[in-house]
Amino acid sequence: MENTAGSNPQSNGFTEKLKSWLSWSWTYVCFIWFGMVLIMIYVLWSPLKLQETLASASVFLNTLTPKFYVALTGTSSLISGLILIFEWWYFRKYGTSFIEQVSVSHLRPLLGGVESSSATGLFTSINGETEPRPSVSECKVWRNPLNLFRGAEYNRYTWVTGKEPLTYYDMNLSAQDHQTFFTGDTPQLRPEDAVMQKAWRERNPQARIRAAYQALEMNQDCAAAYVLLAEEEATTITEAERLFRKALSIGKPLLRPTPSQQESGSEHLDINLLVYIKRRLAMCARKLGRVKEAVKMMRDLMKEFPLLGMLNIHENLLEALLELQAYADVQAVLAKYDDISLPKSATICYTSALLKARAVSDKFSPEAASRRGLSSAEMNAVEAIHRAVEFNPHVPKYLLEMKSLILPPEHILKRGDSEAVAYAFFHLQHWKRAEGALNLLHCTWEGTFHEVSVYPKKELPFFILFTAGLCSFTAMLAMLTHQFPELMGVFAKAFFSTLFAPLGFFADKMESFMPSSFWHQLTRI
């Protein structure tokens, strides 16, 4: 299915040029507008009797009592304080500033900002043509390749603690993924697909499940509905596997689509769905102890769809091979994916370090190494650990159990704490199985990296700092005005006279530069 946006490059080029021109000229337009406002004020100074208006306003302000200024500054402090409380709550819940988010989302298109590219086109079509893929270097948040099942695993935490294991932001990203992969843009959207589009967007799990059953009432062969039920409603891995097998039996015939399906583009969506189902079935087999079967399914999937690097199925394969202790096969997978041109991950870096550490860790002694020095194999292991820690410095504290593990999220931030949680949750057992590997990791990490990096550093947004300063400043003004009304009045007059001094200087210069007849004619106009 062709992309309509890509079919008209001239239109896109003109739009991009227009946006870049607006972005370049925005600063100069602001200066020009400011200058025109100053000129307009000067021209209309006499016709509108602005001088008399300012004089009457100053007389009115002089008649006000200090209580008015106390009330004014106190109200300003209260309003800025309420804004500060809301901004802080929003930042704690969603990790960003509300004012900044709204401002950027509305102003970025006008200032030449680039919208994030769609995540569609990750797979190959039936005829073997490669679909467009997004730029890897711009991706920061990734789908967790080892994400748990909501109904069978995440919900157990909710049943025990009464708390939600996933954030709204994480679930919203998953909903967007599901809509893109399973019910993307097609010329002929089936009725059950429209229902499933709404189902993925529902915040309430029960509403999502009801929508899935509604789609099945429309069409018993709606594979996406069975996927949702396997993810959300199934309370055990065995039940989830049964529902995924049902969805697979529906999706398999679509590997050989009819000409009408090829024309409509629906086979592309079904391929995406089929890949997802096969991957989840392999994960079910891994969780149920059928590891060899899971490895075979993952290998077949990677062989059938070789352009699935964005989905990181090789990370599922690495974890399953480590469970089988098939270290030679693990090394073969690493040799293929541990390449400088491919995006790195904690799984790639730390698995490579684990293999090198495993070769020397059983006989490693820090005291002996300090006396005789490191051998070549030990040096390779230490350098591999250095490389892994430099990529994600958060992982060692979880592997060494210095920080408590929590359930991994459905999306992770590369090189961030969420990726460290997701890696350690599944790979801690493999490090423990290699005798002395954690000891070597601890010695290398403790001796080299004294302070753990906080990448990506989560700084307070500007508007939180601004509202905090504004609230404190206005509260201080209110207190000083209440305690020292006369002194604050003198200070306010001096401040405003100093503030408007440049304007008066500009007006005097304009009068001396322009002939008086010119200003007289403008006044008459």
PDB file of C-alpha atoms in Angstrom, residues 87-356:
ATOM      1  CA  GLU A  87       2.643  21.511  37.817  1.00  0.00           C
ATOM      2  CA  TRP A  88       4.423  19.493  40.497  1.00  0.00           C
ATOM      3  CA  TRP A  89       1.603  16.922  40.652  1.00  0.00           C
ATOM      4  CA  TYR A  90       1.532  16.620  36.864  1.00  0.00           C
ATOM      5  CA  PHE A  91       5.321  16.237  36.730  1.00  0.00           C
ATOM      6  CA  ARG A  92       5.314  13.528  39.416  1.00  0.00           C
ATOM      7  CA  LYS A  93       2.570  11.592  37.631  1.00  0.00           C
ATOM      8  CA  TYR A  94       3.499  11.998  33.971  1.00  0.00           C
ATOM      9  CA  GLY A  95       7.166  13.064  34.087  1.00  0.00           C
ATOM     10  CA  THR A  96       6.728  16.315  32.169  1.00  0.00           C
ATOM     11  CA  SER A  97       5.424  19.854  32.606  1.00  0.00           C
ATOM     12  CA  PHE A  98       1.813  20.484  31.608  1.00  0.00           C
ATOM     13  CA  ILE A  99       2.492  24.041  30.432  1.00  0.00           C
ATOM     14  CA  GLU A 100       5.566  22.945  28.502  1.00  0.00           C
ATOM     15  CA  GLN A 101       3.760  20.000  26.929  1.00  0.00           C
ATOM     16  CA  VAL A 102       0.813  22.125  25.775  1.00  0.00           C
ATOM     17  CA  SER A 103       3.072  24.930  24.548  1.00  0.00           C
ATOM     18  CA  VAL A 104       5.347  22.629  22.575  1.00  0.00           C
ATOM     19  CA  SER A 105       2.489  20.625  21.047  1.00  0.00           C
ATOM     20  CA  HIS A 106       0.789  23.817  19.780  1.00  0.00           C
ATOM     21  CA  LEU A 107       3.823  25.955  18.889  1.00  0.00           C
ATOM     22  CA  ARG A 108       6.211  23.345  17.466  1.00  0.00           C
ATOM     23  CA  PRO A 109       4.357  23.001  14.116  1.00  0.00           C
ATOM     24  CA  LEU A 110       4.446  26.810  13.694  1.00  0.00           C
ATOM     25  CA  LEU A 111       8.141  27.019  14.599  1.00  0.00           C
ATOM     26  CA  GLY A 112       9.214  24.339  12.136  1.00  0.00           C
ATOM     27  CA  GLY A 113       9.244  21.402  14.538  1.00  0.00           C
ATOM     28  CA  VAL A 114       9.312  17.885  13.154  1.00  0.00           C
ATOM     29  CA  GLU A 115       6.628  15.476  14.231  1.00  0.00           C
ATOM     30  CA  SER A 116       7.608  12.016  15.294  1.00  0.00           C
ATOM     31  CA  SER A 117       7.517   9.488  12.537  1.00  0.00           C
ATOM     32  CA  SER A 118       4.990   6.738  12.528  1.00  0.00           C
ATOM     33  CA  ALA A 119       5.965   3.311  13.671  1.00  0.00           C
ATOM     34  CA  THR A 120       4.340   1.584  10.732  1.00  0.00           C
ATOM     35  CA  GLY A 121       6.184  -0.394   8.157  1.00  0.00           C
ATOM     36  CA  LEU A 122       8.304  -2.620  10.349  1.00  0.00           C
ATOM     37  CA  PHE A 123       7.768  -5.804   8.391  1.00  0.00           C
ATOM     38  CA  THR A 124       8.068  -7.145   4.868  1.00  0.00           C
ATOM     39  CA  SER A 125       5.018  -7.659   2.744  1.00  0.00           C
ATOM     40  CA  ILE A 126       3.924 -10.911   1.199  1.00  0.00           C
ATOM     41  CA  ASN A 127       5.677 -10.217  -2.107  1.00  0.00           C
ATOM     42  CA  GLY A 128       8.963  -9.593  -0.346  1.00  0.00           C
ATOM     43  CA  GLU A 129       9.059  -5.814  -0.729  1.00  0.00           C
ATOM     44  CA  THR A 130      10.576  -3.928   2.139  1.00  0.00           C
ATOM     45  CA  GLU A 131       8.349  -1.390   3.837  1.00  0.00           C
ATOM     46  CA  PRO A 132       9.665   1.987   5.039  1.00  0.00           C
ATOM     47  CA  ARG A 133      11.208   1.900   8.504  1.00  0.00           C
ATOM     48  CA  PRO A 134      11.700   4.751  10.981  1.00  0.00           C
ATOM     49  CA  SER A 135      15.111   6.138  11.773  1.00  0.00           C
ATOM     50  CA  VAL A 136      16.665   4.040  14.525  1.00  0.00           C
ATOM     51  CA  SER A 137      18.877   6.825  15.825  1.00  0.00           C
ATOM     52  CA  GLU A 138      15.825   8.929  16.790  1.00  0.00           C
ATOM     53  CA  CYS A 139      14.159   6.169  18.815  1.00  0.00           C
ATOM     54  CA  LYS A 140      14.493   6.565  22.567  1.00  0.00           C
ATOM     55  CA  VAL A 141      11.526   4.696  23.999  1.00  0.00           C
ATOM     56  CA  TRP A 142      11.367   1.080  22.860  1.00  0.00           C
ATOM     57  CA  ARG A 143       8.890  -1.725  23.291  1.00  0.00           C
ATOM     58  CA  ASN A 144      10.164  -4.105  25.970  1.00  0.00           C
ATOM     59  CA  PRO A 145      10.828  -7.363  24.065  1.00  0.00           C
ATOM     60  CA  LEU A 146      10.259  -9.393  27.252  1.00  0.00           C
ATOM     61  CA  ASN A 147       7.122  -7.591  28.456  1.00  0.00           C
ATOM     62  CA  LEU A 148       4.848  -9.627  30.701  1.00  0.00           C
ATOM     63  CA  PHE A 149       1.253 -10.672  30.069  1.00  0.00           C
ATOM     64  CA  ARG A 150      -1.233  -8.265  31.633  1.00  0.00           C
ATOM     65  CA  GLY A 151      -3.903 -10.729  32.682  1.00  0.00           C
ATOM     66  CA  ALA A 152      -1.667 -13.637  33.693  1.00  0.00           C
ATOM     67  CA  GLU A 153       1.238 -11.705  35.249  1.00  0.00           C
ATOM     68  CA  TYR A 154       0.772  -7.959  35.734  1.00  0.00           C
ATOM     69  CA  ASN A 155      -2.693  -8.369  37.251  1.00  0.00           C
ATOM     70  CA  ARG A 156      -1.323 -10.630  39.988  1.00  0.00           C
ATOM     71  CA  TYR A 157       0.391  -7.574  41.426  1.00  0.00           C
ATOM     72  CA  THR A 158      -2.914  -5.688  41.350  1.00  0.00           C
ATOM     73  CA  TRP A 159      -4.745  -8.525  43.085  1.00  0.00           C
ATOM     74  CA  VAL A 160      -2.198  -8.624  45.921  1.00  0.00           C
ATOM     75  CA  THR A 161      -1.464  -4.925  46.458  1.00  0.00           C
ATOM     76  CA  GLY A 162      -4.444  -3.166  44.911  1.00  0.00           C
ATOM     77  CA  LYS A 163      -2.059  -0.966  42.899  1.00  0.00           C
ATOM     78  CA  GLU A 164      -1.548  -0.634  39.165  1.00  0.00           C
ATOM     79  CA  PRO A 165       1.770  -2.083  37.915  1.00  0.00           C
ATOM     80  CA  LEU A 166       1.810   0.013  34.725  1.00  0.00           C
ATOM     81  CA  THR A 167       1.669   3.766  34.252  1.00  0.00           C
ATOM     82  CA  TYR A 168      -0.910   5.440  32.049  1.00  0.00           C
ATOM     83  CA  TYR A 169       1.876   6.661  29.753  1.00  0.00           C
ATOM     84  CA  ASP A 170       3.165   3.102  29.302  1.00  0.00           C
ATOM     85  CA  MET A 171      -0.295   1.697  28.568  1.00  0.00           C
ATOM     86  CA  ASN A 172      -1.012   4.539  26.147  1.00  0.00           C
ATOM     87  CA  LEU A 173       2.133   3.686  24.176  1.00  0.00           C
ATOM     88  CA  SER A 174       1.039   0.038  24.050  1.00  0.00           C
ATOM     89  CA  ALA A 175      -2.389   1.079  22.779  1.00  0.00           C
ATOM     90  CA  GLN A 176      -0.739   3.069  19.991  1.00  0.00           C
ATOM     91  CA  ASP A 177       1.454   0.085  19.123  1.00  0.00           C
ATOM     92  CA  HIS A 178      -1.520  -2.244  18.909  1.00  0.00           C
ATOM     93  CA  GLN A 179      -3.519   0.174  16.768  1.00  0.00           C
ATOM     94  CA  THR A 180      -0.564   0.611  14.411  1.00  0.00           C
ATOM     95  CA  PHE A 181       0.331  -3.063  14.095  1.00  0.00           C
ATOM     96  CA  PHE A 182      -3.116  -4.677  14.061  1.00  0.00           C
ATOM     97  CA  THR A 183      -5.640  -2.098  12.820  1.00  0.00           C
ATOM     98  CA  GLY A 184      -3.617   0.463  10.924  1.00  0.00           C
ATOM     99  CA  ASP A 185      -4.761   2.761   8.122  1.00  0.00           C
ATOM    100  CA  THR A 186      -6.488   0.811   5.358  1.00  0.00           C
ATOM    101  CA  PRO A 187      -8.812   1.939   2.553  1.00  0.00           C
ATOM    102  CA  GLN A 188     -11.461  -0.571   3.668  1.00  0.00           C
ATOM    103  CA  LEU A 189     -11.639  -0.792   7.442  1.00  0.00           C
ATOM    104  CA  ARG A 190     -13.638  -3.794   8.559  1.00  0.00           C
ATOM    105  CA  PRO A 191     -16.344  -3.220  11.218  1.00  0.00           C
ATOM    106  CA  GLU A 192     -14.603  -5.459  13.743  1.00  0.00           C
ATOM    107  CA  ASP A 193     -11.359  -3.536  13.157  1.00  0.00           C
ATOM    108  CA  ALA A 194     -13.139  -0.294  14.005  1.00  0.00           C
ATOM    109  CA  VAL A 195     -14.328  -1.856  17.262  1.00  0.00           C
ATOM    110  CA  MET A 196     -10.823  -3.074  18.050  1.00  0.00           C
ATOM    111  CA  GLN A 197      -9.385   0.373  17.372  1.00  0.00           C
ATOM    112  CA  LYS A 198     -11.676   1.711  20.071  1.00  0.00           C
ATOM    113  CA  ALA A 199     -10.891  -1.259  22.319  1.00  0.00           C
ATOM    114  CA  TRP A 200      -7.138  -0.573  22.375  1.00  0.00           C
ATOM    115  CA  ARG A 201      -7.825   3.025  23.429  1.00  0.00           C
ATOM    116  CA  GLU A 202     -10.027   2.125  26.401  1.00  0.00           C
ATOM    117  CA  ARG A 203      -8.425   2.833  29.783  1.00  0.00           C
ATOM    118  CA  ASN A 204     -10.620   0.359  31.676  1.00  0.00           C
ATOM    119  CA  PRO A 205      -9.531  -3.288  31.188  1.00  0.00           C
ATOM    120  CA  GLN A 206     -13.105  -4.545  31.430  1.00  0.00           C
ATOM    121  CA  ALA A 207     -14.159  -2.117  28.692  1.00  0.00           C
ATOM    122  CA  ARG A 208     -11.378  -3.465  26.461  1.00  0.00           C
ATOM    123  CA  ILE A 209     -12.508  -7.043  27.086  1.00  0.00           C
ATOM    124  CA  ARG A 210     -16.157  -6.191  26.343  1.00  0.00           C
ATOM    125  CA  ALA A 211     -15.110  -4.530  23.092  1.00  0.00           C
ATOM    126  CA  ALA A 212     -13.151  -7.663  22.105  1.00  0.00           C
ATOM    127  CA  TYR A 213     -16.240  -9.827  22.624  1.00  0.00           C
ATOM    128  CA  GLN A 214     -18.265  -7.313  20.613  1.00  0.00           C
ATOM    129  CA  ALA A 215     -15.801  -7.692  17.738  1.00  0.00           C
ATOM    130  CA  LEU A 216     -16.086 -11.485  17.960  1.00  0.00           C
ATOM    131  CA  GLU A 217     -19.868 -11.194  17.704  1.00  0.00           C
ATOM    132  CA  MET A 218     -19.368  -9.321  14.428  1.00  0.00           C
ATOM    133  CA  ASN A 219     -16.774 -11.765  13.148  1.00  0.00           C
ATOM    134  CA  GLN A 220     -15.741 -15.003  14.860  1.00  0.00           C
ATOM    135  CA  ASP A 221     -12.481 -14.901  12.877  1.00  0.00           C
ATOM    136  CA  CYS A 222     -11.248 -11.611  14.363  1.00  0.00           C
ATOM    137  CA  ALA A 223      -7.713 -12.563  15.403  1.00  0.00           C
ATOM    138  CA  ALA A 224      -7.033  -9.194  17.054  1.00  0.00           C
ATOM    139  CA  ALA A 225      -9.894  -9.810  19.493  1.00  0.00           C
ATOM    140  CA  TYR A 226      -8.371 -13.134  20.573  1.00  0.00           C
ATOM    141  CA  VAL A 227      -5.025 -11.381  21.045  1.00  0.00           C
ATOM    142  CA  LEU A 228      -6.621  -8.839  23.366  1.00  0.00           C
ATOM    143  CA  LEU A 229      -8.374 -11.561  25.346  1.00  0.00           C
ATOM    144  CA  ALA A 230      -5.109 -13.514  25.638  1.00  0.00           C
ATOM    145  CA  GLU A 231      -3.308 -10.431  26.902  1.00  0.00           C
ATOM    146  CA  GLU A 232      -5.999  -9.012  29.165  1.00  0.00           C
ATOM    147  CA  GLU A 233      -8.516 -11.661  30.242  1.00  0.00           C
ATOM    148  CA  ALA A 234      -6.458 -14.869  30.484  1.00  0.00           C
ATOM    149  CA  THR A 235      -5.374 -15.360  34.110  1.00  0.00           C
ATOM    150  CA  THR A 236      -2.808 -18.096  33.365  1.00  0.00           C
ATOM    151  CA  ILE A 237      -0.126 -18.558  30.740  1.00  0.00           C
ATOM    152  CA  THR A 238      -1.781 -21.807  29.641  1.00  0.00           C
ATOM    153  CA  GLU A 239      -5.065 -20.015  28.964  1.00  0.00           C
ATOM    154  CA  ALA A 240      -3.236 -17.213  27.136  1.00  0.00           C
ATOM    155  CA  GLU A 241      -1.459 -19.803  24.974  1.00  0.00           C
ATOM    156  CA  ARG A 242      -4.784 -21.415  24.068  1.00  0.00           C
ATOM    157  CA  LEU A 243      -6.207 -18.062  22.918  1.00  0.00           C
ATOM    158  CA  PHE A 244      -3.071 -17.225  20.946  1.00  0.00           C
ATOM    159  CA  ARG A 245      -3.254 -20.612  19.189  1.00  0.00           C
ATOM    160  CA  LYS A 246      -6.855 -19.831  18.294  1.00  0.00           C
ATOM    161  CA  ALA A 247      -5.734 -16.492  16.833  1.00  0.00           C
ATOM    162  CA  LEU A 248      -2.893 -18.238  14.970  1.00  0.00           C
ATOM    163  CA  SER A 249      -5.283 -20.703  13.353  1.00  0.00           C
ATOM    164  CA  ILE A 250      -7.230 -17.726  12.020  1.00  0.00           C
ATOM    165  CA  GLY A 251      -4.174 -15.838  10.785  1.00  0.00           C
ATOM    166  CA  LYS A 252      -2.305 -18.677   9.058  1.00  0.00           C
ATOM    167  CA  PRO A 253      -4.529 -18.857   5.948  1.00  0.00           C
ATOM    168  CA  LEU A 254      -3.808 -15.180   5.325  1.00  0.00           C
ATOM    169  CA  LEU A 255      -0.198 -16.018   4.454  1.00  0.00           C
ATOM    170  CA  ARG A 256      -1.602 -16.772   0.986  1.00  0.00           C
ATOM    171  CA  PRO A 257      -3.985 -13.847   0.475  1.00  0.00           C
ATOM    172  CA  THR A 258      -6.423 -13.487  -2.365  1.00  0.00           C
ATOM    173  CA  PRO A 259      -5.913 -10.784  -5.032  1.00  0.00           C
ATOM    174  CA  SER A 260      -8.651  -8.673  -3.425  1.00  0.00           C
ATOM    175  CA  GLN A 261      -6.815  -8.806  -0.090  1.00  0.00           C
ATOM    176  CA  GLN A 262      -3.571  -7.770  -1.767  1.00  0.00           C
ATOM    177  CA  GLU A 263      -5.297  -4.802  -3.394  1.00  0.00           C
ATOM    178  CA  SER A 264      -6.882  -3.661  -0.122  1.00  0.00           C
ATOM    179  CA  GLY A 265      -3.638  -3.998   1.832  1.00  0.00           C
ATOM    180  CA  SER A 266      -5.270  -6.031   4.600  1.00  0.00           C
ATOM    181  CA  GLU A 267      -2.730  -8.840   4.246  1.00  0.00           C
ATOM    182  CA  HIS A 268      -0.009  -6.446   5.487  1.00  0.00           C
ATOM    183  CA  LEU A 269      -1.877  -5.899   8.731  1.00  0.00           C
ATOM    184  CA  ASP A 270      -2.508  -9.600   9.176  1.00  0.00           C
ATOM    185  CA  ILE A 271       1.205 -10.333   8.707  1.00  0.00           C
ATOM    186  CA  ASN A 272       1.986  -7.892  11.516  1.00  0.00           C
ATOM    187  CA  LEU A 273      -0.586  -9.565  13.705  1.00  0.00           C
ATOM    188  CA  LEU A 274       0.681 -13.027  12.784  1.00  0.00           C
ATOM    189  CA  VAL A 275       4.250 -12.120  13.758  1.00  0.00           C
ATOM    190  CA  TYR A 276       3.047 -10.782  17.111  1.00  0.00           C
ATOM    191  CA  ILE A 277       1.045 -13.952  17.808  1.00  0.00           C
ATOM    192  CA  LYS A 278       3.964 -16.251  16.979  1.00  0.00           C
ATOM    193  CA  ARG A 279       6.278 -14.274  19.192  1.00  0.00           C
ATOM    194  CA  ARG A 280       3.887 -14.386  22.140  1.00  0.00           C
ATOM    195  CA  LEU A 281       3.394 -18.127  21.616  1.00  0.00           C
ATOM    196  CA  ALA A 282       7.146 -18.583  21.824  1.00  0.00           C
ATOM    197  CA  MET A 283       7.164 -16.574  25.052  1.00  0.00           C
ATOM    198  CA  CYS A 284       4.351 -18.761  26.421  1.00  0.00           C
ATOM    199  CA  ALA A 285       6.396 -21.873  25.662  1.00  0.00           C
ATOM    200  CA  ARG A 286       9.405 -20.317  27.423  1.00  0.00           C
ATOM    201  CA  LYS A 287       7.369 -19.464  30.529  1.00  0.00           C
ATOM    202  CA  LEU A 288       5.823 -22.953  30.626  1.00  0.00           C
ATOM    203  CA  GLY A 289       9.245 -24.624  30.603  1.00  0.00           C
ATOM    204  CA  ARG A 290       9.285 -25.730  26.967  1.00  0.00           C
ATOM    205  CA  VAL A 291      12.466 -23.784  26.295  1.00  0.00           C
ATOM    206  CA  LYS A 292      13.728 -25.808  23.314  1.00  0.00           C
ATOM    207  CA  GLU A 293      10.380 -25.384  21.602  1.00  0.00           C
ATOM    208  CA  ALA A 294      10.513 -21.648  22.298  1.00  0.00           C
ATOM    209  CA  VAL A 295      14.017 -21.395  20.815  1.00  0.00           C
ATOM    210  CA  LYS A 296      12.893 -23.203  17.651  1.00  0.00           C
ATOM    211  CA  MET A 297       9.864 -20.926  17.260  1.00  0.00           C
ATOM    212  CA  MET A 298      12.025 -17.807  17.662  1.00  0.00           C
ATOM    213  CA  ARG A 299      14.601 -19.046  15.167  1.00  0.00           C
ATOM    214  CA  ASP A 300      11.882 -19.883  12.634  1.00  0.00           C
ATOM    215  CA  LEU A 301      10.314 -16.473  13.125  1.00  0.00           C
ATOM    216  CA  MET A 302      13.625 -14.665  12.601  1.00  0.00           C
ATOM    217  CA  LYS A 303      14.342 -16.782   9.516  1.00  0.00           C
ATOM    218  CA  GLU A 304      10.878 -16.188   8.049  1.00  0.00           C
ATOM    219  CA  PHE A 305      10.975 -12.425   8.681  1.00  0.00           C
ATOM    220  CA  PRO A 306      14.641 -11.348   8.658  1.00  0.00           C
ATOM    221  CA  LEU A 307      13.839  -7.604   8.800  1.00  0.00           C
ATOM    222  CA  LEU A 308      12.551  -7.688  12.355  1.00  0.00           C
ATOM    223  CA  GLY A 309      15.511  -5.989  13.993  1.00  0.00           C
ATOM    224  CA  MET A 310      13.292  -3.220  15.371  1.00  0.00           C
ATOM    225  CA  LEU A 311      11.324  -5.784  17.411  1.00  0.00           C
ATOM    226  CA  ASN A 312      14.464  -7.220  19.056  1.00  0.00           C
ATOM    227  CA  ILE A 313      13.321 -10.835  18.917  1.00  0.00           C
ATOM    228  CA  HIS A 314      16.972 -11.794  19.257  1.00  0.00           C
ATOM    229  CA  GLU A 315      16.795 -10.609  22.873  1.00  0.00           C
ATOM    230  CA  ASN A 316      14.068 -13.176  23.559  1.00  0.00           C
ATOM    231  CA  LEU A 317      16.264 -15.775  21.875  1.00  0.00           C
ATOM    232  CA  LEU A 318      19.316 -14.823  23.951  1.00  0.00           C
ATOM    233  CA  GLU A 319      17.408 -15.211  27.212  1.00  0.00           C
ATOM    234  CA  ALA A 320      16.041 -18.617  26.190  1.00  0.00           C
ATOM    235  CA  LEU A 321      19.487 -19.851  25.079  1.00  0.00           C
ATOM    236  CA  LEU A 322      20.970 -18.714  28.397  1.00  0.00           C
ATOM    237  CA  GLU A 323      18.314 -20.761  30.172  1.00  0.00           C
ATOM    238  CA  LEU A 324      19.458 -23.795  28.160  1.00  0.00           C
ATOM    239  CA  GLN A 325      23.073 -22.878  28.956  1.00  0.00           C
ATOM    240  CA  ALA A 326      23.793 -23.053  25.231  1.00  0.00           C
ATOM    241  CA  TYR A 327      26.608 -20.526  25.481  1.00  0.00           C
ATOM    242  CA  ALA A 328      28.046 -21.312  22.038  1.00  0.00           C
ATOM    243  CA  ASP A 329      24.702 -20.476  20.452  1.00  0.00           C
ATOM    244  CA  VAL A 330      24.511 -17.310  22.553  1.00  0.00           C
ATOM    245  CA  GLN A 331      27.916 -16.270  21.240  1.00  0.00           C
ATOM    246  CA  ALA A 332      26.763 -16.903  17.674  1.00  0.00           C
ATOM    247  CA  VAL A 333      23.725 -14.652  18.156  1.00  0.00           C
ATOM    248  CA  LEU A 334      25.871 -11.948  19.736  1.00  0.00           C
ATOM    249  CA  ALA A 335      28.318 -12.099  16.828  1.00  0.00           C
ATOM    250  CA  LYS A 336      25.431 -11.302  14.483  1.00  0.00           C
ATOM    251  CA  TYR A 337      23.743  -8.525  16.480  1.00  0.00           C
ATOM    252  CA  ASP A 338      26.583  -6.994  18.521  1.00  0.00           C
ATOM    253  CA  ASP A 339      27.552  -4.752  15.641  1.00  0.00           C
ATOM    254  CA  ILE A 340      28.492  -1.086  15.775  1.00  0.00           C
ATOM    255  CA  SER A 341      25.959  -0.205  13.066  1.00  0.00           C
ATOM    256  CA  LEU A 342      23.053  -1.677  15.044  1.00  0.00           C
ATOM    257  CA  PRO A 343      21.418  -0.079  18.100  1.00  0.00           C
ATOM    258  CA  LYS A 344      22.850  -1.390  21.342  1.00  0.00           C
ATOM    259  CA  SER A 345      20.885  -2.585  24.327  1.00  0.00           C
ATOM    260  CA  ALA A 346      21.591  -3.675  27.879  1.00  0.00           C
ATOM    261  CA  THR A 347      20.842  -7.267  26.877  1.00  0.00           C
ATOM    262  CA  ILE A 348      23.504  -7.237  24.161  1.00  0.00           C
ATOM    263  CA  CYS A 349      26.186  -5.506  26.244  1.00  0.00           C
ATOM    264  CA  TYR A 350      25.663  -7.380  29.524  1.00  0.00           C
ATOM    265  CA  THR A 351      25.216 -10.787  27.876  1.00  0.00           C
ATOM    266  CA  SER A 352      28.532 -10.284  26.101  1.00  0.00           C
ATOM    267  CA  ALA A 353      30.090  -9.325  29.444  1.00  0.00           C
ATOM    268  CA  LEU A 354      28.529 -12.398  31.100  1.00  0.00           C
ATOM    269  CA  LEU A 355      30.076 -14.771  28.557  1.00  0.00           C
ATOM    270  CA  LYS A 356      33.527 -13.262  28.983  1.00  0.00           C
TER     271      LYS A 356
END
